DNA sequence: CGGGATCCTTCACGATACTG
DNA sequence: CAGTATCGTGAAGGATCCCG
């Protein structure tokens, strides 16, 4: 996980201020895409790229998500600069979302992970069933 | 997220039993590697592959992890078949862990994710700081 | 040495209701 | 339409102590 933290960052002399995993980039990334709806949202937006989707269209594309979670997920993504938000000042307002270049670049490693998952999760499921039986 | 669930699995007639995201492989994978110590553990074991590491050696390789979490993480990985556990019946016992082939195969997409994180997380951090300032 | 058992806190997420 | 506000819950994870 990037056993980083060697360079720079002179810490207060008497303290070992660099506790445990300070700000490991991989940890931070996993905290984001590990969240329940984030990677799903990125995927749906990626399929539309470079086009946009409106809030309700996104909701339809992500079965099971609540308004609250879609709203929160999108806010995170916008803050991170992975998604761009565009508001048309009509009444009622129309809000459009699209992946930024940064967001789109995440799709590559993410889809690699999806491929691995689709290929190997069945085997993992079998392993778990075997383990469950053996424990009897 | 593999909008799977189309084939097979005839659900109880009167019910729409196939609620939302039933068993999406990507969701399942993210639930595993998104857990706080899993990917770190895989990485440390991968660096040693095809060699083994003992419980305490692993602990040293993963600063900040508690005995409880290392134990729990390893049990998950063993159940999933990503890690193999070998006990030497000495006193006190010596337990060795290594990645299986399956576990090793996960390292490829995982390291792609790490590269992306190391490359782009600084930019995401900057985006967040900008957003924080703007909100003032 | 390599764990297991317990207790406790935090927080992601779901359900529901309200609004410009 | 596109959110925000509030409440409640389960599960992840940390701290601590004990065991063969």
XYZ file of C-alpha atoms (C1' of nucleotides) in Angstrom:
312
model
C 0.000 0.000 0.000
C 2.745 2.358 -0.929
C 4.741 2.107 2.224
C 5.213 5.747 1.523
C 5.999 8.485 3.961
C 9.779 8.231 3.733
C 10.669 11.451 1.966
C 10.014 14.971 3.137
C 7.688 15.764 6.011
C 10.003 16.492 8.903
C 8.056 15.580 11.977
C 8.169 17.316 15.369
C 11.472 16.158 16.895
C 10.428 14.622 20.182
C 7.338 12.988 18.678
C 6.930 10.176 16.263
C 4.113 12.091 14.637
C 3.995 9.841 11.584
C 1.794 7.297 13.288
C 0.574 4.315 11.369
C -0.732 4.491 7.843
C -0.912 8.256 7.529
C -2.277 9.099 4.129
C -1.695 6.061 1.943
C -3.098 6.877 -1.487
C -4.364 3.360 -2.074
C -6.171 3.348 1.263
C -7.797 6.637 0.365
C -8.846 5.383 -3.030
C -10.296 2.190 -1.606
C -12.202 4.175 0.991
C -13.904 5.865 -1.939
C -14.565 3.102 -4.416
C -15.247 0.671 -1.583
C -18.241 2.755 -0.603
C -21.408 1.033 -1.670
C -22.519 3.048 -4.675
C -19.473 4.916 -5.898
C -18.043 2.461 -8.396
C -21.500 1.651 -9.708
C -22.145 5.338 -10.301
C -18.807 5.764 -12.041
C -19.570 2.811 -14.249
C -22.981 4.080 -15.317
C -21.537 7.504 -16.073
C -18.613 5.936 -17.926
C -20.955 4.065 -20.224
C -22.503 7.370 -21.206
C -19.222 9.275 -21.571
C -18.560 11.765 -22.883
C -22.283 12.383 -22.560
C -24.205 13.413 -19.469
C -26.923 11.966 -17.306
C -29.493 13.697 -15.170
C -30.134 12.864 -11.538
C -33.210 10.793 -12.203
C -31.654 9.027 -15.167
C -28.787 8.032 -12.950
C -31.225 6.753 -10.350
C -32.866 4.563 -12.919
C -29.462 3.267 -13.967
C -28.609 2.271 -10.412
C -31.420 0.066 -9.117
C -31.814 0.159 -5.368
C -30.082 3.431 -4.654
C -31.956 5.971 -2.562
C -32.107 9.677 -3.328
C -30.021 10.358 -0.280
C -27.220 7.999 -1.232
C -27.154 9.064 -4.870
C -26.992 12.666 -3.755
C -24.199 11.962 -1.261
C -22.267 9.826 -3.723
C -22.438 12.467 -6.408
C -21.333 15.184 -4.017
C -18.270 13.166 -3.084
C -17.442 12.525 -6.696
C -17.857 16.191 -7.567
C -15.671 17.257 -4.650
C -13.021 14.813 -5.767
C -13.179 16.234 -9.272
C -14.168 12.870 -10.759
C -17.580 14.126 -11.853
C -18.721 17.474 -13.233
C -22.091 18.964 -12.367
C -23.947 21.292 -14.705
C -27.164 23.044 -13.754
C -29.611 24.386 -16.269
C -31.411 27.286 -14.589
C -34.882 26.286 -15.705
C -37.856 25.577 -13.504
C -37.736 22.957 -12.305
C -33.945 22.851 -12.572
C -32.229 20.231 -14.728
C -28.929 18.957 -13.361
C -26.527 17.061 -15.581
C -23.605 14.898 -14.490
C -20.662 13.602 -16.484
C -17.293 12.066 -15.768
C -14.319 14.396 -15.943
C -11.119 13.241 -17.599
C -9.857 12.230 -14.189
C -12.989 10.212 -13.546
C -12.744 8.600 -16.920
C -9.142 7.616 -16.279
C -10.267 5.701 -13.206
C -12.432 3.524 -15.389
C -9.416 1.649 -16.705
C -8.179 0.078 -13.444
C -11.777 -0.201 -12.278
C -12.848 -2.229 -15.258
C -9.800 -4.446 -14.817
C -11.086 -5.147 -11.342
C -14.538 -5.916 -12.733
C -13.121 -8.391 -15.189
C -11.215 -10.118 -12.409
C -14.357 -10.198 -10.283
C -16.511 -11.681 -13.003
C -13.859 -14.252 -13.778
C -12.930 -15.350 -10.292
C -15.744 -14.590 -7.868
C -17.544 -17.835 -8.689
C -14.430 -19.707 -7.604
C -14.290 -17.699 -4.393
C -17.923 -18.542 -3.766
C -17.157 -22.217 -4.169
C -14.225 -21.911 -1.801
C -16.471 -20.373 0.813
C -19.063 -23.092 0.459
C -16.410 -25.743 0.836
C -15.107 -24.009 3.956
C -18.610 -23.831 5.372
C -19.231 -27.524 4.803
C -15.870 -28.517 6.219
C -16.654 -26.629 9.401
C -19.571 -29.017 10.030
C -21.183 -3.497 -12.003
C -22.191 -6.393 -14.126
C -25.853 -5.645 -14.379
C -26.109 -9.368 -14.112
C -28.980 -11.405 -12.772
C -30.727 -11.999 -16.080
C -30.136 -15.703 -16.670
C -31.274 -18.610 -14.558
C -32.627 -18.280 -11.015
C -36.363 -18.648 -11.371
C -37.860 -16.632 -8.571
C -41.030 -17.367 -6.592
C -43.861 -16.533 -9.038
C -45.909 -13.965 -7.137
C -42.813 -12.239 -5.760
C -40.188 -10.148 -7.404
C -37.590 -11.898 -5.290
C -34.704 -10.610 -7.349
C -34.607 -7.344 -5.476
C -31.888 -4.893 -6.184
C -28.267 -5.779 -6.689
C -28.423 -9.452 -5.772
C -24.953 -10.881 -5.997
C -22.950 -8.606 -8.245
C -19.411 -9.977 -8.416
C -17.816 -6.552 -8.426
C -19.793 -5.521 -5.359
C -18.652 -8.689 -3.603
C -15.038 -8.105 -4.548
C -15.128 -4.487 -3.389
C -16.682 -5.564 -0.110
C -13.542 -7.631 0.410
C -10.714 -5.443 -0.784
C -12.491 -2.358 0.528
C -12.136 -3.723 4.032
C -9.454 -1.835 5.846
C -6.560 -4.315 5.887
C -7.260 -6.824 3.158
C -5.481 -5.266 0.216
C -2.542 -4.290 2.375
C -2.216 -7.886 3.554
C -2.414 -9.171 0.002
C 0.263 -6.732 -1.056
C 2.694 -7.719 1.690
C 2.158 -11.396 0.930
C 2.532 -10.736 -2.795
C 5.922 -9.141 -2.277
C 7.054 -12.328 -0.583
C 5.509 -14.696 -3.128
C 5.963 -17.502 -3.694
C 7.450 -17.485 -0.206
C 5.610 -17.480 3.080
C 5.275 -15.190 6.066
C 4.475 -15.984 9.657
C 1.754 -14.256 11.645
C 4.120 -11.969 13.503
C 6.158 -11.198 10.407
C 2.958 -10.115 8.696
C 2.111 -7.930 11.657
C 5.426 -6.183 11.375
C 4.806 -5.687 7.661
C 1.476 -3.998 8.311
C 2.030 -1.151 10.762
C -1.004 -0.310 12.838
C -2.926 -3.552 12.437
C -4.151 -5.216 15.596
C -3.912 -8.929 16.298
C -7.643 -9.187 16.053
C -7.876 -7.594 12.638
C -4.914 -9.457 11.198
C -6.448 -12.679 12.414
C -9.855 -11.838 10.998
C -8.421 -10.627 7.702
C -6.372 -13.776 7.252
C -9.322 -15.996 8.045
C -11.372 -14.273 5.355
C -8.588 -14.619 2.850
C -8.127 -18.291 3.688
C -11.865 -18.950 3.379
C -11.871 -17.231 0.019
C -8.973 -19.389 -1.110
C -6.746 -16.378 -1.719
C -4.300 -17.343 1.003
C -3.014 -20.726 2.165
C -2.307 -21.457 5.824
C 0.293 -23.971 6.919
C 0.808 -24.955 10.547
C 4.015 -26.487 11.829
C 3.064 -28.628 14.829
C 5.870 -27.432 17.056
C 5.525 -25.820 20.469
C 4.769 -23.056 20.261
C 3.173 -23.551 16.861
C 4.520 -21.773 13.782
C 1.890 -20.697 11.264
C 2.872 -19.749 7.730
C 0.804 -17.846 5.195
C 1.259 -17.483 1.455
C -0.803 -16.320 -1.488
C -2.435 -18.996 -3.589
C -2.425 -18.744 -7.364
C -5.848 -17.143 -7.131
C -4.575 -14.627 -4.621
C -1.582 -13.886 -6.760
C -3.792 -13.287 -9.787
C -5.617 -10.588 -7.861
C -2.373 -8.686 -7.491
C -2.486 -7.615 -11.143
C -5.664 -5.520 -11.076
C -4.872 -4.469 -7.523
C -1.494 -3.064 -8.435
C -3.073 -1.244 -11.369
C -5.333 0.407 -8.837
C -2.333 1.312 -6.671
C -0.587 2.924 -9.603
C -3.665 4.970 -10.357
C -3.935 5.974 -6.704
C -0.329 7.054 -6.451
C -0.623 8.990 -9.679
C -3.917 10.734 -9.134
C -4.721 10.952 -5.429
C -2.661 14.124 -4.998
C -4.864 15.768 -7.609
C -7.981 14.556 -5.811
C -6.620 16.005 -2.592
C -6.126 19.341 -4.264
C -9.650 19.217 -5.650
C -11.001 18.638 -2.164
C -9.062 21.536 -0.722
C -10.315 23.817 -3.445
C -13.861 22.703 -2.754
C -13.387 23.324 0.956
C -12.093 26.837 0.374
C -14.820 27.659 -2.102
C -17.456 26.724 0.452
C -16.247 29.563 2.685
C 3.455 -17.801 19.170
C -0.908 -17.283 17.321
C -4.717 -16.574 18.218
C -10.011 -16.139 20.657
C -13.656 -13.599 23.544
C -15.661 -9.216 25.015
C -16.776 -4.530 25.173
C -17.434 -0.189 23.067
C -17.520 3.532 19.516
C -18.062 5.222 15.045
C -20.228 5.628 10.815
C -22.185 3.998 6.385
C -26.507 3.198 4.903
C -31.714 2.653 4.736
C -36.419 4.563 5.433
C -39.207 8.347 5.602
C -40.731 12.993 5.201
C -40.259 17.741 3.566
C -38.793 21.757 0.025
C -37.343 25.541 -3.697
C -36.911 17.649 -10.571
C -33.342 17.429 -7.488
C -32.340 17.529 -3.666
C -32.062 18.304 2.241
C -33.232 16.921 7.119
C -33.884 13.566 10.653
C -33.931 9.199 12.842
C -32.523 4.574 13.567
C -29.656 0.320 12.824
C -26.027 -3.076 11.842
C -21.570 -3.995 11.039
C -16.535 -2.688 10.976
C -12.972 -1.859 13.592
C -10.128 -0.520 17.947
C -8.707 -1.700 22.827
C -8.031 -4.929 26.168
C -7.593 -9.335 28.420
C -7.165 -14.331 28.304
C -5.555 -19.128 26.511
C -3.228 -23.672 24.743
